[in-house]
Amino acid sequence: MLKVFKGEEKAFLDNSFHPQKISQHIQQYKLMKKLSSFVLAAILFVCTLLSITPHALAQTAFPTPGKNYYLTAKVSGKVLDVSGGSTDNGANIQQWEKGGVDQQKWRLEDAGNGYYYLVSQKSGKVAAADYKGVTGTNLNNVVQYDKVGAEEQKWKLEDAGNGYFSLVNKATGKLLDVEGAGLTDGTNVQQCEKNGTDAQKWKFETADTAPSVPNTPKKISIDAATNTGNGKRYFFKGNQYIRYDSDANKVDAGYPKPIKEWKGLEAFANGIDAVFEWTDSVFFFKGNQYIRLDDDGNKVLEGYPKPIKGNWNGLEPFANGIDAVIGGGDYHYFFKGNQSITFNKEANKADGSPLPINTKGHWVGLEPFADGIDAAYEKPPYIYFFKGDQYIRYDTRPYEPAEGPKPIKDNWNGLEAFAQ
């Protein structure tokens, strides 16, 4: 049945289907379509942003092959280090507080196929996984060795995010790892299965010398020294020491070593101020205390460290610290600042008060070192005095210098490990 529209219904139809109204509807439709497309695109953009992981946002700049780096462990903030600054094959690799020394600097060299060598600036040897047990029974250990192109010497760098990398050994597939996630100096560095911990994340921090001072010479200085009766001399600097073969005129293999590895000196692990031998005992001084080791430094005695005050008659003026000691002959000579005290061995007490080093008739010819002595030792008939990067060889027969001041580097081969 045909419906007949009347009144308001007819007016509505007339308005709705008027050509002008139809055109307006079409324009509104097109506008809504454009708005819908824009909203959809915006939603997709936001979703894309949300899908990006923090790891992707923190892509790490890859280190440059051919440059030197410190490798800093995320877990501890300490750096990859060759134990004792050794240049020997098989020397252990550990972590240590960054000290700017060459044993902590590693050159990244391309080994091909996405792998790299870590080359020690100190020794020229490379970090290697000792999974075959060449240098020990710990098959997870990492050591330095001559570069021979072996797979155990090659490492792949994998982005670990936020400026860190994981180092994967080509031979074993294991990661460079701080053993036990240790936080202390000397903690061993090994290879371990991937576990995602901070002990396996390393940051490459540039170690190249600033171009503005490429030729700045390094100077050798020492804190303490002593001469033994077996042809060995011991030099101390910071937290390390060197054993020196006076007959061969060179540093013994495996040195420098940390002072803390010398049994009985753990309390003085951060440094020695002065040291000397007396009969079969060795005396070590640090601040206002001292340690005595018997049997040429091999036997630990109980009750040490002890205070200087109250145990050395007449040394009260030097009770807060000693810079150097000479222990030969009938007397000990203690030095502090620009003064010295003569200690009578037989009487077991000091002969009088401190005297300035440059006192007339006291130490003739030591005027260049009149403001203080860093270290000294005696090898009859000579006494060797050290100050800064220089030394004086002093002849005790006429009591005057035989040579010097001269640079330390000119007379002791191998003490470059103490250069700064």
Coordinates of C-alpha atoms in Angstrom, one line a residue:
M1 CA 0.0 0.0 0.0
L2 CA 1.4 3.3 -1.0
K3 CA 2.0 5.6 2.0
V4 CA 1.2 9.3 1.6
F5 CA 3.4 11.7 3.5
K6 CA 1.9 14.8 4.9
G7 CA 2.8 17.9 6.9
E8 CA 6.1 17.6 8.9
E9 CA 7.0 14.2 7.4
K10 CA 6.9 15.7 3.9
A11 CA 8.9 18.7 4.9
F12 CA 11.6 16.4 6.4
L13 CA 11.9 14.4 3.2
D14 CA 12.0 17.5 1.1
N15 CA 14.9 19.0 3.2
S16 CA 16.8 15.7 3.5
F17 CA 16.9 14.9 -0.2
H18 CA 17.4 18.4 -1.5
P19 CA 20.5 18.5 -3.8
Q20 CA 22.3 21.0 -1.6
K21 CA 21.8 18.9 1.5
I22 CA 23.0 15.8 -0.3
S23 CA 26.2 17.7 -1.2
Q24 CA 26.7 18.7 2.4
H25 CA 26.4 15.0 3.5
I26 CA 29.0 14.0 1.0
Q27 CA 31.4 16.6 2.3
Q28 CA 30.8 15.6 5.9
Y29 CA 31.5 11.9 5.0
K30 CA 34.8 12.8 3.3
L31 CA 35.9 14.8 6.3
M32 CA 35.0 12.1 8.7
K33 CA 36.9 9.6 6.6
K34 CA 40.0 11.8 6.6
L35 CA 39.8 12.2 10.4
S36 CA 39.4 8.5 10.9
S37 CA 42.5 7.8 8.8
F38 CA 44.5 10.4 10.8
V39 CA 43.4 8.9 14.2
L40 CA 44.2 5.4 13.0
A41 CA 47.7 6.5 11.9
A42 CA 48.2 8.2 15.3
I43 CA 47.2 5.1 17.1
L44 CA 49.6 3.0 15.0
F45 CA 52.4 5.4 15.7
V46 CA 51.9 5.3 19.5
C47 CA 51.7 1.5 19.4
T48 CA 55.0 1.4 17.5
L49 CA 56.6 3.6 20.1
L50 CA 55.3 1.4 22.9
S51 CA 56.6 -1.7 21.1
I52 CA 60.2 -0.4 21.2
T53 CA 62.1 -1.9 24.1
P54 CA 64.5 0.1 26.4
H55 CA 67.3 -2.0 25.0
A56 CA 66.5 -0.8 21.5
L57 CA 66.4 2.8 22.7
A58 CA 69.8 2.4 24.3
Q59 CA 71.8 1.0 21.4
T60 CA 75.5 1.3 22.4
A61 CA 78.1 2.9 20.2
F62 CA 80.6 0.3 19.0
P63 CA 84.2 0.8 20.1
T64 CA 86.7 1.6 17.4
P65 CA 89.2 -1.1 16.3
G66 CA 92.8 0.1 16.7
K67 CA 92.1 2.2 19.7
N68 CA 93.0 1.6 23.3
Y69 CA 90.3 1.1 26.0
Y70 CA 89.7 0.4 29.7
L71 CA 87.2 -2.4 30.1
T72 CA 85.1 -1.5 33.1
A73 CA 83.0 -4.2 34.8
K74 CA 79.5 -3.1 35.4
V75 CA 79.2 -5.1 38.6
S76 CA 82.2 -3.5 40.4
G77 CA 83.3 -0.4 38.4
K78 CA 86.8 -1.9 38.3
V79 CA 88.8 -2.5 35.1
L80 CA 90.3 -5.5 33.3
D81 CA 94.0 -5.8 34.6
V82 CA 97.0 -8.1 34.1
S83 CA 98.1 -9.3 37.5
G84 CA 101.2 -7.5 38.7
G85 CA 101.7 -5.8 35.3
S86 CA 103.4 -9.1 34.1
T87 CA 104.6 -9.5 30.6
D88 CA 104.8 -13.3 30.8
N89 CA 102.7 -15.8 28.9
G90 CA 100.1 -17.3 31.2
A91 CA 99.9 -14.2 33.5
N92 CA 96.5 -14.1 35.1
I93 CA 93.8 -11.5 34.2
Q94 CA 91.9 -10.0 37.1
Q95 CA 90.0 -6.8 37.9
W96 CA 91.5 -3.8 39.7
E97 CA 90.8 -0.2 40.5
K98 CA 91.6 2.0 37.5
G99 CA 95.1 3.4 37.9
G100 CA 95.9 4.5 34.4
V101 CA 98.7 2.0 34.0
D102 CA 99.4 0.2 30.8
Q103 CA 98.5 -3.2 32.2
Q104 CA 94.9 -2.0 32.3
K105 CA 94.8 -0.7 28.7
W106 CA 93.6 -3.0 25.9
R107 CA 93.7 -2.3 22.1
L108 CA 90.8 -3.7 20.1
E109 CA 92.1 -5.5 17.0
D110 CA 89.9 -7.0 14.2
A111 CA 90.3 -10.8 14.1
G112 CA 87.8 -11.2 11.2
N113 CA 84.3 -12.5 11.0
G114 CA 83.0 -10.3 13.7
Y115 CA 85.6 -11.2 16.3
Y116 CA 88.3 -9.2 18.0
Y117 CA 91.5 -9.5 19.9
L118 CA 92.1 -7.7 23.2
V119 CA 95.7 -6.7 23.1
S120 CA 97.5 -5.6 26.4
Q121 CA 99.3 -2.3 25.9
K122 CA 101.8 -3.4 28.5
S123 CA 102.8 -6.8 27.1
G124 CA 101.5 -6.9 23.6
K125 CA 99.9 -10.2 24.4
V126 CA 96.2 -11.0 24.1
A127 CA 93.4 -12.1 26.5
A128 CA 92.7 -15.8 26.0
A129 CA 90.4 -18.4 27.4
D130 CA 92.6 -21.1 28.9
Y131 CA 90.0 -23.8 28.3
K132 CA 92.7 -26.3 27.4
G133 CA 94.4 -25.9 30.8
V134 CA 97.8 -24.7 29.3
T135 CA 98.6 -22.5 32.3
G136 CA 96.6 -24.2 35.1
T137 CA 93.8 -26.5 36.2
N138 CA 91.1 -23.9 36.0
L139 CA 89.6 -24.5 32.5
N140 CA 87.4 -21.4 32.8
N141 CA 90.3 -19.0 33.5
V142 CA 91.4 -16.1 31.3
V143 CA 95.1 -15.3 30.8
Q144 CA 97.3 -13.3 28.5
Y145 CA 99.3 -15.1 25.8
D146 CA 101.3 -14.4 22.6
K147 CA 98.8 -13.8 19.7
V148 CA 98.8 -16.9 17.5
G149 CA 95.4 -16.5 15.9
A150 CA 93.8 -19.3 18.0
E151 CA 90.0 -19.2 18.5
E152 CA 90.4 -19.0 22.2
Q153 CA 92.0 -15.6 21.7
K154 CA 89.0 -14.1 19.8
W155 CA 86.0 -12.4 21.3
K156 CA 82.7 -11.2 19.9
L157 CA 81.2 -8.0 21.2
E158 CA 77.4 -8.3 21.8
D159 CA 75.4 -5.2 22.8
A160 CA 74.2 -5.5 26.4
G161 CA 72.5 -2.1 26.5
N162 CA 73.1 1.1 28.2
G163 CA 76.7 1.5 27.0
Y164 CA 77.8 -2.1 27.9
F165 CA 78.9 -5.1 25.9
S166 CA 79.1 -8.9 26.6
L167 CA 82.3 -10.5 25.3
V168 CA 81.8 -14.0 23.9
N169 CA 84.8 -16.3 23.4
K170 CA 84.9 -17.9 19.9
A171 CA 86.3 -21.2 21.2
T172 CA 84.0 -21.8 24.1
G173 CA 80.9 -19.6 23.5
K174 CA 81.3 -18.5 27.1
L175 CA 81.3 -14.8 28.3
L176 CA 84.0 -12.8 30.0
D177 CA 82.9 -12.8 33.6
V178 CA 84.0 -11.4 37.0
E179 CA 84.2 -14.5 39.1
G180 CA 81.6 -14.7 41.8
A181 CA 80.5 -11.1 40.9
G182 CA 83.3 -10.0 43.2
L183 CA 83.7 -6.3 44.1
T184 CA 87.3 -6.2 45.3
D185 CA 90.7 -5.6 43.7
G186 CA 92.3 -8.8 42.5
T187 CA 89.0 -10.7 41.9
N188 CA 89.7 -13.2 39.1
V189 CA 88.3 -12.7 35.7
Q190 CA 87.1 -15.9 34.0
Q191 CA 84.8 -17.2 31.2
C192 CA 81.3 -18.4 32.2
E193 CA 78.1 -19.5 30.6
K194 CA 75.8 -16.5 29.8
N195 CA 73.6 -15.7 32.9
G196 CA 72.6 -12.1 32.2
T197 CA 74.2 -10.6 35.3
D198 CA 76.2 -7.4 35.5
A199 CA 79.4 -9.5 36.1
Q200 CA 79.3 -10.2 32.3
K201 CA 78.8 -6.6 31.1
W202 CA 81.7 -4.4 30.2
K203 CA 82.0 -0.8 29.2
F204 CA 84.7 0.3 26.7
E205 CA 86.2 3.6 28.0
T206 CA 88.9 5.3 25.9
A207 CA 92.4 4.9 27.2
D208 CA 94.3 6.7 24.4
T209 CA 96.6 9.5 25.4
A210 CA 95.1 12.9 24.8
P211 CA 96.6 14.3 21.6
S212 CA 97.5 17.6 23.3
V213 CA 100.2 15.8 25.4
P214 CA 101.4 12.8 23.3
N215 CA 105.1 13.1 24.2
T216 CA 104.8 13.7 27.9
P217 CA 107.7 11.6 29.4
K218 CA 106.9 9.3 32.3
K219 CA 108.9 9.6 35.4
I220 CA 110.0 6.7 37.7
S221 CA 109.7 7.2 41.4
I222 CA 109.7 4.9 44.4
D223 CA 108.4 4.9 48.0
A224 CA 110.8 2.5 49.7
A225 CA 113.7 0.3 49.0
T226 CA 116.0 -2.3 50.7
N227 CA 118.9 -4.5 49.8
T228 CA 119.2 -8.1 50.9
G229 CA 122.2 -10.3 51.4
N230 CA 121.2 -12.7 48.6
G231 CA 121.7 -10.3 45.7
K232 CA 118.1 -9.1 45.7
R233 CA 116.7 -5.6 46.1
Y234 CA 113.1 -4.7 46.8
F235 CA 111.5 -1.6 45.5
F236 CA 108.0 -0.4 46.6
K237 CA 105.6 2.0 44.9
G238 CA 102.0 2.4 45.8
N239 CA 100.4 -1.0 46.4
Q240 CA 103.0 -2.9 44.4
Y241 CA 106.6 -4.1 44.8
I242 CA 109.4 -5.3 42.6
R243 CA 112.1 -7.8 43.3
Y244 CA 115.3 -6.8 41.5
D245 CA 118.2 -9.1 40.6
S246 CA 121.3 -6.9 41.2
D247 CA 123.6 -9.4 39.5
A248 CA 121.6 -9.6 36.3
N249 CA 120.6 -5.9 36.6
K250 CA 117.0 -6.6 35.8
V251 CA 113.6 -7.2 37.4
D252 CA 112.8 -10.8 38.3
A253 CA 110.0 -12.5 36.2
G254 CA 106.5 -12.0 37.5
Y255 CA 107.0 -8.6 39.0
P256 CA 105.6 -6.2 40.0
K257 CA 103.3 -7.9 42.5
P258 CA 100.7 -6.6 44.9
I259 CA 102.0 -6.0 48.4
K260 CA 99.1 -7.9 49.8
E261 CA 100.5 -11.1 48.4
W262 CA 103.5 -10.8 50.7
K263 CA 102.5 -12.8 53.7
G264 CA 102.4 -10.7 56.8
L265 CA 102.1 -7.3 55.1
E266 CA 98.3 -7.4 54.6
A267 CA 97.9 -4.5 56.9
F268 CA 100.2 -2.4 54.7
A269 CA 98.7 -3.5 51.4
N270 CA 98.1 0.0 50.2
G271 CA 101.8 1.1 50.4
I272 CA 105.1 1.1 52.3
D273 CA 106.8 4.3 53.5
A274 CA 110.2 2.8 54.5
V275 CA 111.9 -0.6 54.8
F276 CA 115.3 -1.9 56.0
E277 CA 117.0 -5.1 57.1
W278 CA 118.6 -5.7 60.5
T279 CA 120.3 -9.1 61.0
D280 CA 117.8 -11.6 59.7
S281 CA 114.7 -9.3 60.2
V282 CA 113.0 -6.9 57.8
F283 CA 111.2 -3.9 59.2
F284 CA 108.4 -2.2 57.2
F285 CA 107.0 1.2 58.2
K286 CA 103.7 2.8 57.2
G287 CA 102.4 5.9 58.9
N288 CA 102.9 5.7 62.7
Q289 CA 103.2 1.9 62.7
Y290 CA 105.7 -0.8 61.7
I291 CA 105.8 -4.6 61.0
R292 CA 108.7 -6.9 61.7
L293 CA 109.2 -10.1 59.6
D294 CA 111.9 -12.5 60.6
D295 CA 113.9 -15.1 58.5
D296 CA 114.7 -12.5 55.8
G297 CA 111.1 -11.5 55.6
N298 CA 109.5 -14.9 55.4
K299 CA 108.4 -15.5 59.0
V300 CA 105.3 -13.6 60.3
L301 CA 105.5 -12.5 63.9
E302 CA 102.4 -12.0 66.1
G303 CA 101.4 -8.7 67.5
Y304 CA 102.2 -6.5 64.5
P305 CA 101.7 -3.8 63.3
K306 CA 103.0 -2.0 66.4
P307 CA 103.3 1.8 67.0
I308 CA 106.7 3.4 66.4
K309 CA 106.2 5.4 69.6
G310 CA 107.3 3.4 72.6
N311 CA 109.2 0.8 70.6
W312 CA 112.1 2.9 69.1
N313 CA 113.9 4.8 71.9
G314 CA 114.6 8.3 70.7
L315 CA 112.4 8.3 67.6
E316 CA 109.6 10.2 69.2
P317 CA 110.1 13.2 66.8
F318 CA 109.4 10.7 63.9
A319 CA 106.7 8.8 65.7
N320 CA 104.0 9.9 63.1
G321 CA 105.9 8.5 60.2
I322 CA 109.3 7.8 58.5
D323 CA 110.3 8.5 54.9
A324 CA 113.4 6.3 54.6
V325 CA 115.8 4.2 56.6
I326 CA 119.4 3.0 56.1
G327 CA 120.2 -0.1 58.1
G328 CA 123.9 -0.9 57.6
G329 CA 127.0 -0.6 59.8
D330 CA 126.8 0.2 63.5
Y331 CA 124.0 2.7 63.1
H332 CA 120.5 3.1 61.5
Y333 CA 119.7 6.4 59.8
F334 CA 116.1 7.5 59.9
F335 CA 114.9 10.2 57.6
K336 CA 111.7 12.3 57.9
G337 CA 111.2 15.5 55.8
N338 CA 114.4 17.5 55.8
Q339 CA 115.8 15.9 58.9
S340 CA 117.5 12.7 60.0
I341 CA 118.1 10.8 63.2
T342 CA 121.1 8.5 63.9
F343 CA 120.1 5.4 65.8
N344 CA 122.8 3.5 67.8
K345 CA 122.2 -0.3 67.3
E346 CA 124.3 -1.3 70.3
A347 CA 122.7 1.1 72.7
N348 CA 119.3 0.5 71.0
K349 CA 118.4 4.2 71.1
A350 CA 118.8 7.4 69.1
D351 CA 122.0 9.5 69.4
G352 CA 120.6 12.9 70.1
S353 CA 117.9 15.0 68.3
P354 CA 117.1 15.2 64.6
L355 CA 119.4 17.2 62.4
P356 CA 118.8 18.9 59.1
I357 CA 120.0 16.8 56.2
N358 CA 122.2 19.6 55.0
T359 CA 123.8 20.2 58.4
K360 CA 127.6 20.9 57.9
G361 CA 129.5 17.7 58.4
H362 CA 126.3 15.6 58.6
W363 CA 125.5 14.4 55.0
V364 CA 128.0 16.3 52.8
G365 CA 126.9 16.5 49.2
L366 CA 123.2 15.7 49.8
E367 CA 122.2 19.3 49.3
P368 CA 120.1 18.5 46.1
F369 CA 118.0 16.3 48.4
A370 CA 118.1 18.5 51.4
D371 CA 114.3 18.9 51.6
G372 CA 113.7 15.2 51.9
I373 CA 114.5 11.6 51.0
D374 CA 111.9 9.3 49.4
A375 CA 113.8 6.0 49.8
A376 CA 117.3 4.7 50.5
Y377 CA 119.3 1.5 50.8
E378 CA 122.9 0.5 51.4
K379 CA 125.1 -1.7 49.4
P380 CA 128.6 -1.2 50.9
P381 CA 130.5 0.9 50.3
Y382 CA 127.6 2.9 48.7
I383 CA 124.3 4.2 49.9
Y384 CA 121.6 4.9 47.2
F385 CA 119.3 7.9 48.0
F386 CA 116.1 8.4 46.0
K387 CA 114.2 11.6 45.5
G388 CA 111.4 12.0 42.9
D389 CA 112.7 10.6 39.7
Q390 CA 116.4 10.9 40.6
Y391 CA 119.0 9.2 42.7
I392 CA 122.4 9.9 44.3
R393 CA 125.0 7.1 44.8
Y394 CA 126.8 8.1 48.0
D395 CA 130.3 6.7 48.8
T396 CA 130.6 6.0 52.6
R397 CA 134.4 6.0 52.5
P398 CA 135.0 9.7 51.9
Y399 CA 131.3 10.4 52.8
E400 CA 130.5 12.3 49.6
P401 CA 128.5 11.6 46.5
A402 CA 130.1 9.3 43.9
E403 CA 127.5 10.2 41.2
G404 CA 124.2 12.0 40.8
P405 CA 121.7 13.3 40.9
K406 CA 120.8 11.1 37.9
P407 CA 117.5 9.8 36.5
I408 CA 116.4 6.5 38.1
K409 CA 115.5 5.1 34.7
D410 CA 119.2 5.3 33.6
N411 CA 120.4 2.8 36.2
W412 CA 117.6 0.3 37.0
N413 CA 116.3 -1.7 34.0
G414 CA 112.6 -2.7 34.4
L415 CA 111.5 -0.1 37.0
E416 CA 109.3 1.4 34.2
A417 CA 106.4 -0.3 35.9
F418 CA 106.6 2.4 38.5
A419 CA 106.6 5.2 35.9
Q420 CA 103.9 7.9 36.2

